Tab-separated table of C-alpha atoms in Angstrom:
chain	number	residue	atom	x	y	z
T	162	UNK	CA	84.341	37.872	57.094
T	163	UNK	CA	83.270	35.467	54.142
T	164	UNK	CA	79.565	35.345	53.605
T	165	UNK	CA	78.433	31.905	54.591
T	166	UNK	CA	80.241	32.759	57.627
T	167	UNK	CA	79.149	35.809	58.474
T	168	UNK	CA	75.447	34.883	57.537
T	169	UNK	CA	75.963	32.047	60.565
T	170	UNK	CA	77.625	34.176	62.863
T	171	UNK	CA	74.183	36.819	61.886
T	172	UNK	CA	71.623	33.984	62.531
T	173	UNK	CA	73.400	33.250	66.029
T	174	UNK	CA	71.675	36.868	66.959
T	175	UNK	CA	68.495	36.220	65.538
T	176	UNK	CA	67.896	33.096	67.408
T	177	UNK	CA	69.360	34.796	70.663
T	178	UNK	CA	69.090	38.250	70.714
T	179	UNK	CA	70.186	38.710	74.125
T	180	UNK	CA	73.160	37.868	73.071
T	181	UNK	CA	73.558	41.129	71.675
T	182	UNK	CA	75.590	42.372	73.780
T	183	UNK	CA	78.328	39.608	73.380
T	184	UNK	CA	78.478	40.283	69.304
T	185	UNK	CA	82.185	41.849	69.420
T	186	UNK	CA	84.164	39.880	71.358
T	187	UNK	CA	82.374	36.290	69.747
T	188	UNK	CA	83.506	38.144	66.385
T	189	UNK	CA	86.886	38.678	67.907
T	190	UNK	CA	86.997	35.293	69.160
T	191	UNK	CA	86.254	33.862	65.768
T	192	UNK	CA	88.599	35.499	64.681
T	193	UNK	CA	91.808	34.989	66.791
T	194	UNK	CA	91.242	30.964	66.548
T	195	UNK	CA	90.470	31.173	62.256
T	196	UNK	CA	94.713	32.822	62.268
T	197	UNK	CA	95.988	30.616	65.099
T	198	UNK	CA	94.410	27.543	62.914
T	199	UNK	CA	95.765	29.482	59.720
T	200	UNK	CA	99.213	29.853	60.825
T	201	UNK	CA	98.917	25.873	62.066
T	202	UNK	CA	98.700	26.464	65.853
T	203	UNK	CA	96.091	23.909	67.694
T	204	UNK	CA	92.913	25.047	70.379
T	205	UNK	CA	93.846	23.789	73.618
T	206	UNK	CA	90.686	23.641	76.134
T	207	UNK	CA	90.056	23.513	79.973
T	208	UNK	CA	87.147	23.884	82.560
T	209	UNK	CA	85.445	21.924	85.220
T	210	UNK	CA	82.516	20.363	85.740
T	211	UNK	CA	79.708	21.037	82.571
T	212	UNK	CA	82.616	23.265	81.509
T	213	UNK	CA	84.438	20.539	80.783
T	214	UNK	CA	82.251	18.243	79.330
T	215	UNK	CA	81.495	21.660	76.668
T	216	UNK	CA	85.315	21.806	76.143
T	217	UNK	CA	85.119	17.591	75.063
T	218	UNK	CA	81.779	18.674	72.966
T	219	UNK	CA	83.745	22.009	71.187
T	220	UNK	CA	86.506	18.942	70.039
T	221	UNK	CA	84.521	16.645	68.795
T	222	UNK	CA	82.656	19.616	66.050
T	223	UNK	CA	86.359	20.583	65.019
T	224	UNK	CA	88.215	17.078	65.355
T	225	UNK	CA	85.850	15.956	62.395
T	226	UNK	CA	83.073	16.981	60.880
T	227	UNK	CA	80.809	19.110	62.130
T	228	UNK	CA	77.729	20.456	59.684
T	229	UNK	CA	79.552	19.582	56.594
T	230	UNK	CA	81.551	16.340	54.768
T	231	UNK	CA	85.297	16.863	55.235
T	232	UNK	CA	87.152	14.714	52.739
T	233	UNK	CA	90.692	15.000	53.032
T	234	UNK	CA	93.063	16.174	50.455
T	235	UNK	CA	93.798	13.999	46.924
T	236	UNK	CA	97.046	13.360	47.621
T	237	UNK	CA	96.838	12.322	51.099
T	238	UNK	CA	94.182	9.789	49.750
T	239	UNK	CA	96.299	8.467	47.180
T	240	UNK	CA	99.081	8.308	49.760
T	241	UNK	CA	96.566	6.062	51.494
T	242	UNK	CA	96.127	4.167	47.829
T	243	UNK	CA	99.529	3.815	47.559
T	244	UNK	CA	100.707	2.535	51.089
T	245	UNK	CA	97.896	0.373	52.005
T	246	UNK	CA	95.684	-0.450	48.319
T	247	UNK	CA	92.157	-1.284	48.848
T	248	UNK	CA	92.712	-0.701	52.569
T	249	UNK	CA	94.028	2.541	52.027
T	250	UNK	CA	91.295	3.779	49.677
T	251	UNK	CA	88.631	2.841	52.523
T	252	UNK	CA	90.631	4.770	55.119
T	253	UNK	CA	90.721	7.159	52.731
T	254	UNK	CA	87.007	7.567	52.542
T	255	UNK	CA	86.584	7.778	55.860
T	256	UNK	CA	88.922	9.981	57.171
T	257	UNK	CA	87.743	13.750	57.758
T	258	UNK	CA	90.185	16.780	57.758
T	259	UNK	CA	89.738	18.631	61.365
T	260	UNK	CA	90.830	21.236	63.244
T	261	UNK	CA	93.946	20.404	66.232
T	262	UNK	CA	91.512	21.436	69.370
T	263	UNK	CA	92.841	19.151	72.578
T	264	UNK	CA	90.402	19.071	75.512
T	265	UNK	CA	93.028	18.988	78.201
T	266	UNK	CA	90.579	17.871	80.645
T	267	UNK	CA	91.034	14.729	78.804
T	268	UNK	CA	94.296	14.002	80.631
T	269	UNK	CA	92.938	11.947	83.210
T	270	UNK	CA	96.278	10.702	84.683
T	271	UNK	CA	98.291	13.553	83.965
T	272	UNK	CA	95.818	15.277	85.751
T	273	UNK	CA	95.124	13.435	88.440
T	274	UNK	CA	98.946	12.952	88.972
T	275	UNK	CA	99.695	17.249	88.813
T	276	UNK	CA	96.915	17.602	91.684
T	277	UNK	CA	98.546	14.795	93.933
T	278	UNK	CA	102.146	15.744	93.635
T	279	UNK	CA	101.468	19.238	93.451
T	280	UNK	CA	98.419	21.285	93.592
T	281	UNK	CA	94.563	20.975	91.561
T	282	UNK	CA	94.860	24.703	90.452
T	283	UNK	CA	97.689	23.649	88.481
T	284	UNK	CA	96.922	20.513	86.441
T	285	UNK	CA	95.706	22.825	83.058
T	286	UNK	CA	98.796	25.376	83.749
T	287	UNK	CA	100.773	22.009	83.480
T	288	UNK	CA	99.332	20.765	80.111
T	289	UNK	CA	99.666	24.601	78.687
T	290	UNK	CA	103.157	24.853	79.481
T	291	UNK	CA	104.494	21.817	78.489
T	292	UNK	CA	102.323	21.541	75.249
T	293	UNK	CA	101.798	25.068	74.407
T	294	UNK	CA	103.272	26.748	72.032
T	295	UNK	CA	103.865	30.372	70.938
T	296	UNK	CA	100.509	31.021	68.435
T	297	UNK	CA	98.246	28.142	70.161
T	298	UNK	CA	94.672	29.428	71.452
T	299	UNK	CA	93.887	28.414	74.947
T	300	UNK	CA	89.881	28.181	75.487
T	301	UNK	CA	89.204	28.575	79.078
T	302	UNK	CA	85.337	28.169	80.087
T	303	UNK	CA	84.200	29.073	83.681
T	304	UNK	CA	80.683	30.262	84.759
T	305	UNK	CA	82.259	32.521	87.707
T	306	UNK	CA	85.367	33.025	85.407
T	307	UNK	CA	87.306	32.673	89.077
T	308	UNK	CA	88.168	29.063	88.634
T	309	UNK	CA	91.593	28.720	90.122
T	310	UNK	CA	93.045	25.958	87.379
T	311	UNK	CA	91.667	27.870	84.432
T	312	UNK	CA	93.215	31.041	85.492
T	313	UNK	CA	96.133	29.676	86.578
T	314	UNK	CA	96.564	27.899	82.488
T	315	UNK	CA	95.218	31.757	81.216
T	316	UNK	CA	98.413	32.922	83.161
T	317	UNK	CA	100.719	30.841	81.730
T	318	UNK	CA	99.501	30.747	78.191
T	319	UNK	CA	99.918	34.650	78.084
T	320	UNK	CA	103.445	34.910	79.285
T	321	UNK	CA	104.713	31.921	77.315
T	322	UNK	CA	103.588	33.700	73.947
T	323	UNK	CA	99.828	32.006	73.448
T	324	UNK	CA	96.592	33.451	72.763
T	325	UNK	CA	93.821	33.155	75.739
T	326	UNK	CA	90.230	33.062	75.050
T	327	UNK	CA	87.862	33.304	78.117
T	328	UNK	CA	83.718	31.725	77.949
T	329	UNK	CA	82.483	32.884	81.494
T	330	UNK	CA	79.022	34.503	82.741
T	331	UNK	CA	77.430	37.944	82.902
T	332	UNK	CA	80.643	39.279	85.654
T	333	UNK	CA	83.638	37.763	83.948
T	334	UNK	CA	84.936	37.116	87.000
T	335	UNK	CA	89.057	36.820	87.131
T	336	UNK	CA	89.224	35.461	83.953
T	337	UNK	CA	88.202	38.120	82.497
T	338	UNK	CA	90.970	40.053	82.836
T	339	UNK	CA	93.357	37.672	81.734
T	340	UNK	CA	92.096	36.951	78.165
T	341	UNK	CA	92.636	38.441	75.023
T	342	UNK	CA	89.174	37.958	74.197
T	343	UNK	CA	86.420	37.659	76.704
T	344	UNK	CA	82.560	36.020	75.950
T	345	UNK	CA	81.060	37.109	78.705
T	346	UNK	CA	77.067	35.942	78.483
T	347	UNK	CA	73.602	37.980	79.921
T	348	UNK	CA	73.240	35.348	82.386
T	349	UNK	CA	74.257	34.771	86.149
T	350	UNK	CA	72.715	31.562	87.191
T	351	UNK	CA	75.256	28.522	86.156
T	352	UNK	CA	72.490	26.636	84.644
T	353	UNK	CA	71.517	29.875	82.479
T	354	UNK	CA	75.050	30.573	81.798
T	355	UNK	CA	75.569	27.270	80.370
T	356	UNK	CA	72.819	27.115	78.332
T	357	UNK	CA	74.144	30.410	76.064
T	358	UNK	CA	77.415	28.968	76.048
T	359	UNK	CA	75.747	26.022	73.812
T	360	UNK	CA	74.896	28.328	71.063
T	361	UNK	CA	78.026	30.849	71.655
T	362	UNK	CA	80.729	27.567	70.724
T	363	UNK	CA	78.414	25.642	68.447
T	364	UNK	CA	78.586	29.428	66.213
T	365	UNK	CA	82.082	29.298	66.411
T	366	UNK	CA	82.562	26.016	65.520
T	367	UNK	CA	80.944	26.362	62.519
T	368	UNK	CA	82.052	29.769	61.648
T	369	UNK	CA	85.374	27.945	61.813
T	370	UNK	CA	84.483	25.176	59.421
T	371	UNK	CA	82.779	27.331	56.689
T	372	UNK	CA	86.192	28.981	56.774
T	373	UNK	CA	88.269	26.249	56.112
T	374	UNK	CA	86.315	23.481	54.942
T	375	UNK	CA	83.444	24.961	53.214
T	376	UNK	CA	84.929	25.671	49.553
T	377	UNK	CA	84.817	21.720	49.782
T	378	UNK	CA	80.370	21.725	50.510
């Protein structure tokens, strides 16, 4: 683990000592995600209610700059300038490098169609089956660990060569048994679980940004 990445990792436990019980799983989740991105994979995220909002939050941190500037490669800037002149140069100064992270909860038309035509339990599983590829990662967020649509998505992901990470409360629920890595934060009340989820995924996003874009900083 690179030094700046390691420092970010350690700061999480300095600020939230109760998360020490999740140390090994958070590190394992980082390694799994970094490996997938390094090999050209993508991250798909799913959850319900507040966890759906967390999915969009995570995607926002990964698809553009979070704490660092992420200038695009010079070759890409040159391509834009060659094709579009000054307009292309302006585009190049505003675009940022990103990591592919897709919040499945944002597919409103598809989700409502699946829920209406088949079953609400299938809204995420259908997307994983249609859009997922071997080497991709599914991050399922469920405070109870028992959200049926999240668990179904994890089953489909594992069946077809993808990896699954779960972010849950202390019990882990059914999702815990379906994931390659399961981060079970030390809380049982929904809002307390969500309060721990935020620093965990912010840490993961910061570590991934440093891993892939830290050299630019």
